XYZ file of C-alpha atoms in Angstrom:
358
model
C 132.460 208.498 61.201
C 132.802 208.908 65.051
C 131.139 205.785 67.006
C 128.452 206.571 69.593
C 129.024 205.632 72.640
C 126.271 203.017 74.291
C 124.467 204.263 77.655
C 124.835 200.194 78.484
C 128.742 199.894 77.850
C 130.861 196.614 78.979
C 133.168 197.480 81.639
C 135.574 195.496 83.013
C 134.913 194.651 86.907
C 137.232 194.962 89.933
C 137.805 192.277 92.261
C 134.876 193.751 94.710
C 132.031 193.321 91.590
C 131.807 197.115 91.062
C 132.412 198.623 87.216
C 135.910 200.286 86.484
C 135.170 203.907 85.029
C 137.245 205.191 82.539
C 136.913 208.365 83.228
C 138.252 208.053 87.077
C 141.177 206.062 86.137
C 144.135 207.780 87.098
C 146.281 210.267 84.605
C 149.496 208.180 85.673
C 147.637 204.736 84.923
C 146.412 205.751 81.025
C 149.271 207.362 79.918
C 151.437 204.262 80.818
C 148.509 202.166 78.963
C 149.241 204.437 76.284
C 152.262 204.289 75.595
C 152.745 200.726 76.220
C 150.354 200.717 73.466
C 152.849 202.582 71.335
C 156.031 201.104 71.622
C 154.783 197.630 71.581
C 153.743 198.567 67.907
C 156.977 200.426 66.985
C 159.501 199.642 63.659
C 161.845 201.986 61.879
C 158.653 201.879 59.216
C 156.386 203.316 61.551
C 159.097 205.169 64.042
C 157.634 208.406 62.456
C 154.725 208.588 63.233
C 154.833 207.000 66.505
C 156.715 209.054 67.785
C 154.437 212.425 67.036
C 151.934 209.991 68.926
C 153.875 209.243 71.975
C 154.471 213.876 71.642
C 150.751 214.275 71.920
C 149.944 212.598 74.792
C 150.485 215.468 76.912
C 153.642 215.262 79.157
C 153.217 218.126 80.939
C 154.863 217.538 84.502
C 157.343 215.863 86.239
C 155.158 212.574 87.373
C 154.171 211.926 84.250
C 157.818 212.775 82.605
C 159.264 210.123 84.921
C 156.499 207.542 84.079
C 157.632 207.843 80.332
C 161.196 207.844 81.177
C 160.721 204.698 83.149
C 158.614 202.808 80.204
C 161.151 203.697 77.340
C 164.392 202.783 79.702
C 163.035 199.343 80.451
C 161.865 198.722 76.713
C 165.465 199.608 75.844
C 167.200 197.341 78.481
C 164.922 194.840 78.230
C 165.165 194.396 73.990
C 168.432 195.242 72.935
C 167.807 195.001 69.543
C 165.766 197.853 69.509
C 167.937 200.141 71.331
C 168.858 202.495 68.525
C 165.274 203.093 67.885
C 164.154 203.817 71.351
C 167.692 206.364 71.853
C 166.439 207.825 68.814
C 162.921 208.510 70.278
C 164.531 209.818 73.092
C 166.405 212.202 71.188
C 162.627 213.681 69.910
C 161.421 213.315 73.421
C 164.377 215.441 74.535
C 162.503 218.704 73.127
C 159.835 218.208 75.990
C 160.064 221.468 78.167
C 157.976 222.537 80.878
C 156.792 226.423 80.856
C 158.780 226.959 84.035
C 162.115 225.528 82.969
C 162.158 227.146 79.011
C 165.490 228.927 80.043
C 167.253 225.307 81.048
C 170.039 224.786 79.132
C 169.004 220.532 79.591
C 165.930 219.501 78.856
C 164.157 217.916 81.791
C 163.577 214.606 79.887
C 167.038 214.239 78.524
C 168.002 215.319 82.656
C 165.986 212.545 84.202
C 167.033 209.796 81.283
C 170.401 210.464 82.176
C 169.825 210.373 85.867
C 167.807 206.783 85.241
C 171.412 205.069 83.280
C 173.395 206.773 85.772
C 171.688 204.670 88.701
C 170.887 201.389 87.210
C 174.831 201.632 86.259
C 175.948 201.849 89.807
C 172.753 199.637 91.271
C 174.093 196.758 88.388
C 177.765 196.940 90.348
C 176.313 196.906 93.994
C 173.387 194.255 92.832
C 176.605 191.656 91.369
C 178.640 191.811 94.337
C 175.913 191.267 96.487
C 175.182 188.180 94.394
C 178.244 186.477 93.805
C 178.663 186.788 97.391
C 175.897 184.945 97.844
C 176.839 181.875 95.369
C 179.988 181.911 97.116
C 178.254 181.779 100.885
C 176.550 178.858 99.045
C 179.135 177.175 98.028
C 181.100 176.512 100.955
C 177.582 175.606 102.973
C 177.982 172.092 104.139
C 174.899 171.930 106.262
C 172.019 171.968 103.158
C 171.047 168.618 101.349
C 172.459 168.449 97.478
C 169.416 168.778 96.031
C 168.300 171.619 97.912
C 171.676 173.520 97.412
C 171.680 172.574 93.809
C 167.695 174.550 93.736
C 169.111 177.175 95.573
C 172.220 177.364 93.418
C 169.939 177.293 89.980
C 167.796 180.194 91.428
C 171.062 182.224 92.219
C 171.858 181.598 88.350
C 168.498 182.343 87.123
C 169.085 185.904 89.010
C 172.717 186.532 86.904
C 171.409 185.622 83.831
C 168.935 188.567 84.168
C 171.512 190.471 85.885
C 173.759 189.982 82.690
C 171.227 190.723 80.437
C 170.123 194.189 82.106
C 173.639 194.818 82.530
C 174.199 194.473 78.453
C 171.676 196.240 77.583
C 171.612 199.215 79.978
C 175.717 199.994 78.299
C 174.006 199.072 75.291
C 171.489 201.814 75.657
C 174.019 204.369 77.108
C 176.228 203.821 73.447
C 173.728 204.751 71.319
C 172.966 207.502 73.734
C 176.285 208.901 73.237
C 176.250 208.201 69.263
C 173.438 210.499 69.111
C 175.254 213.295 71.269
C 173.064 213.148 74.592
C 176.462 211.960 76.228
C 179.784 213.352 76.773
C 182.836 211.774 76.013
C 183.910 212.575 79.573
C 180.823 210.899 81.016
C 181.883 207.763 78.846
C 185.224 207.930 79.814
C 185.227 208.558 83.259
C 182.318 207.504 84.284
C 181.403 204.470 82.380
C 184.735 202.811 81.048
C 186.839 204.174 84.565
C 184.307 202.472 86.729
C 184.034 199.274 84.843
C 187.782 199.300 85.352
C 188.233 199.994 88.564
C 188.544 196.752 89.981
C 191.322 195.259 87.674
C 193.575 196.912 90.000
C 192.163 194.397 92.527
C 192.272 191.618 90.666
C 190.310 189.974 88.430
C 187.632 191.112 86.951
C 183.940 189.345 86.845
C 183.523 188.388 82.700
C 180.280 190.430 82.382
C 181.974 193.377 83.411
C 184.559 192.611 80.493
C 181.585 191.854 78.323
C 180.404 195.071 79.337
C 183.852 196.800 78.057
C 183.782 195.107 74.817
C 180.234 196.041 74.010
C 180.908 199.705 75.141
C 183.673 199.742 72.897
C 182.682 198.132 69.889
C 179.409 200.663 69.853
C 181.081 204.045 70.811
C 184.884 203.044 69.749
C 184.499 205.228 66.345
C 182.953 208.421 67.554
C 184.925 208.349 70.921
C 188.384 208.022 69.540
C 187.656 211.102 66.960
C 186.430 213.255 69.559
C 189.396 212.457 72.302
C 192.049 215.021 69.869
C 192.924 217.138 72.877
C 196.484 215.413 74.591
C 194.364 214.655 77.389
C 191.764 212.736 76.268
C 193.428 210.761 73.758
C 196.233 209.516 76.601
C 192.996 208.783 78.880
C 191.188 206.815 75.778
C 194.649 205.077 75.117
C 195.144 203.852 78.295
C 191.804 202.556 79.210
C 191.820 201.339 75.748
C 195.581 199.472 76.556
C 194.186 197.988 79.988
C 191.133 196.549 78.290
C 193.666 194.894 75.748
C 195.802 193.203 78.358
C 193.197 191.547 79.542
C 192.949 189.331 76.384
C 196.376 187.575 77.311
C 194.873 186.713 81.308
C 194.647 183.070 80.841
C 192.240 182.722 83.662
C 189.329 183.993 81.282
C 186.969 181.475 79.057
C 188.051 181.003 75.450
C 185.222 183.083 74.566
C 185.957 186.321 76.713
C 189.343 186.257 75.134
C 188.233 186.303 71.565
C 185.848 188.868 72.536
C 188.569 190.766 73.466
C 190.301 190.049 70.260
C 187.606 191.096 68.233
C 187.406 194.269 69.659
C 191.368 195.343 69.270
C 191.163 194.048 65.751
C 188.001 196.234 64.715
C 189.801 199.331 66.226
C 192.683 198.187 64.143
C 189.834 198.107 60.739
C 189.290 201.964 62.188
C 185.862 200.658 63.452
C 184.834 199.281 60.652
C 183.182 195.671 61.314
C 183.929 192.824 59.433
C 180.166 191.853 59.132
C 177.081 193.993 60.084
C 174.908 192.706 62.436
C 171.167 192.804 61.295
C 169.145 194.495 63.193
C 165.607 195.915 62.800
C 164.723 197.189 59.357
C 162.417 198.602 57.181
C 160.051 197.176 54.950
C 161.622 198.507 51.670
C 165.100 198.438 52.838
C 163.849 194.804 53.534
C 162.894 193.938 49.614
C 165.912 195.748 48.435
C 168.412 193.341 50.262
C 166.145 190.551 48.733
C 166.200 191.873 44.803
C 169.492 192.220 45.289
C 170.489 188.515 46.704
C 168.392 187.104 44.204
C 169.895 189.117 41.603
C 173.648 187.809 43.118
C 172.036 184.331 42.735
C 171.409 184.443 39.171
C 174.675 186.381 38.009
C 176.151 182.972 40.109
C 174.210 180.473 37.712
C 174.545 182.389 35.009
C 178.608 182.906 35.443
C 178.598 178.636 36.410
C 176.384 178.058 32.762
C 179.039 180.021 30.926
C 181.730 178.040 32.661
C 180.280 175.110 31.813
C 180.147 175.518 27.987
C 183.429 176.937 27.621
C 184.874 173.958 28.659
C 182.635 171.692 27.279
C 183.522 173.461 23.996
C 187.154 173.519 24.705
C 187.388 169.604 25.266
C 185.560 169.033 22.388
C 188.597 170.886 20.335
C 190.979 168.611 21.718
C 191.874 165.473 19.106
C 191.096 161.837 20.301
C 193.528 159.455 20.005
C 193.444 158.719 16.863
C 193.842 162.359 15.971
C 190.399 163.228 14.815
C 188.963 165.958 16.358
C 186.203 165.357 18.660
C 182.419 166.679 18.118
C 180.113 167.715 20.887
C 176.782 169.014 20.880
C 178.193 172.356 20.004
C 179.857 171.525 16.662
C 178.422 169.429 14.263
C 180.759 166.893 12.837
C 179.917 166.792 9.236
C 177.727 169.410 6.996
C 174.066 168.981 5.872
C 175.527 168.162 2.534
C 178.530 166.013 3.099
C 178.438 162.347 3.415
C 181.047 161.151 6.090
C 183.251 158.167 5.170
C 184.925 157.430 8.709
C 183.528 153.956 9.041
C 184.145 152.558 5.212
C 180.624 153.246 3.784
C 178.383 155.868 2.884
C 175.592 156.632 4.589
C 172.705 157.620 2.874
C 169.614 159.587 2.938
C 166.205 158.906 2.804
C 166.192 161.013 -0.368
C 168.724 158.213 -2.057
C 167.898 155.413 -0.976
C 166.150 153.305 -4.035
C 163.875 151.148 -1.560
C 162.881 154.366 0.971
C 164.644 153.425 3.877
């Protein structure tokens, strides 16, 4: 039953007293409330039906096509986890045409998603120069006190630690991108892997942009190398493939960069497969069926360590003692109901004999 609406409603108030009206709040302004609203609720359980949400909200022109490009790009930067579920709502979304562009052979949403990676890819590059310039400019400043160049120093870090992380998870996003076929191998090769490693030929490269490599390859490494069959290709995926490698035996890399590296060359050599699956979001059923079935490893465990347990319990028990009797356990009984052992030079009797019923 629909609710009817008061003629008193509460309203929230803007800074100047006066009552915010729903109804004048701008197009732009509720449909980024809205779908907010909707990915902040989103799962693989509910991805379904979400999604025909986020369709009926009425993206009908370029401002408001942009707004929801913006929204779902930072959502997918910003929580990496979730990155396969927001290219795969972009892969829906990509079916948004306007009635003037119907003939387009690319969809305007996939067209301004693409254009949105494209420049936060080359804004990431500019955006770390210009800061580890900085922490360099920094470091050779003699005229600050300690602690004030150690503040400044911890704000520049502050800054590459979000720097990293968009990094990550914009090549992150652009992967799964490409694993659902709104990329190119060329566009991955050329454009992404070529301009990550540009610089080697300069010198070293910064470790996030090696990070950046490995997680590029470790996502698209499968689907990549079977689509690179032409001669062409394949020599362009080997050899970015055999400069990323070589930089696994710099020594002037952490420990940790260099068995990233590693890990990467030896799941190519596995053909892509990993050696362990990272978790990542699931549903709820899929959820309970990986629990019935640990629990059910658990108990074929006990119930395998049990029957270990009485087989050799039973086989000491066959084993003679020293004096060559055989020894009893709780599994064999050492004399019958009927038979009245003599091992210790007198019979032992029942209450049944016994003349004074003991």
């Amino acid at each position: 039953q629909t609710r009817k609406k008061s003629n008193n409603a509460w309203l929230t108030k803007r800074e100047d007293g006066t009552k915010k009206d729903p109804a004048k709040v701008p197009d732009s302004k509720l449909l980024r409330g809205n779908i907010v609203a909707i990915l902040n609720k989103i799962t693989p359980q509910n991805f379904k039906d979400l999604s025909v949400q986020i369709l009926q909200l009425g993206i009908d022109n370029m401002d408001k096509l942009e707004v929801a490009v913006e929204i779902i790009f930072e959502k997918a930067v910003l929580e990496p986890l979730y990155s396969q579920t927001y290219a795969n709502l972009c892969k829906i979304m990509g079916a948004i045409k306007f009635p003037e562009e119907q003939n387009a052979k690319v969809s305007p949403f996939r067209k301004t998603l693409l254009n949105r990676c494209q420049k936060e890819f080359f804004r990431e590059k500019s955006d770390g120069d210009k800061l580890n310039k900085k922490m360099d400019e920094l470091q050779a400043r003699t005229d600050l006190a300690e602690n004030e160049k150690q503040a400044q120093m911890e704000e520049l870090l502050f800054q590459s630690s979000k720097f990293k992380r968009r990094m990550l998870g914009n090549i992150n996003f652009i992967g799964e991108l490409f694993n659902l076929g709104m990329l190119s191998s060329k566009i991955i090769l050329s454009q992404c892997i070529g301009n990550l490693l540009a610089k080697r030929a300069q010198g070293k490269l910064d470790e996030e942009v090696v990070e950046c490599l490995a997680k590029l390859f470790s996502t698209v490494g499968l689907k990549l190398e079977n689509e690179c069959k032409d001669e062409l290709k394949k020599r362009a995926f080997e050899k970015s493939f055999g400069d990323f490698k070589e930089l696994g035996s710099n020594s002037n890399y952490a420990y940790r960069i260099r068995f990233m590296i590693q890990d990467v060359v030896e799941l190519r050599d596995n053909n892509w497969v990993p050696r362990r699956i990272v978790s990542g979001p699931q549903r709820i059923d899929g959820i309970h069926r990986e629990h019935a079935k640990e629990e059910q490893e658990e108990l074929q465990k006990m119930e395998a360590a049990v029957a270990s347990s009485c087989r050799e319990s039973k086989s000491r028990a066959d084993l003679p003692d020293k004096r060559g009797a055989p020894r009893y356990s709780r599994f064999s009984a050492p004399y019958s109901r009927n038979e009245t052992p003599q091992r210790f030079g007198y019979s032992i009797c029942t209450m049944q004999d016994s003349d004074d019923g003991y």
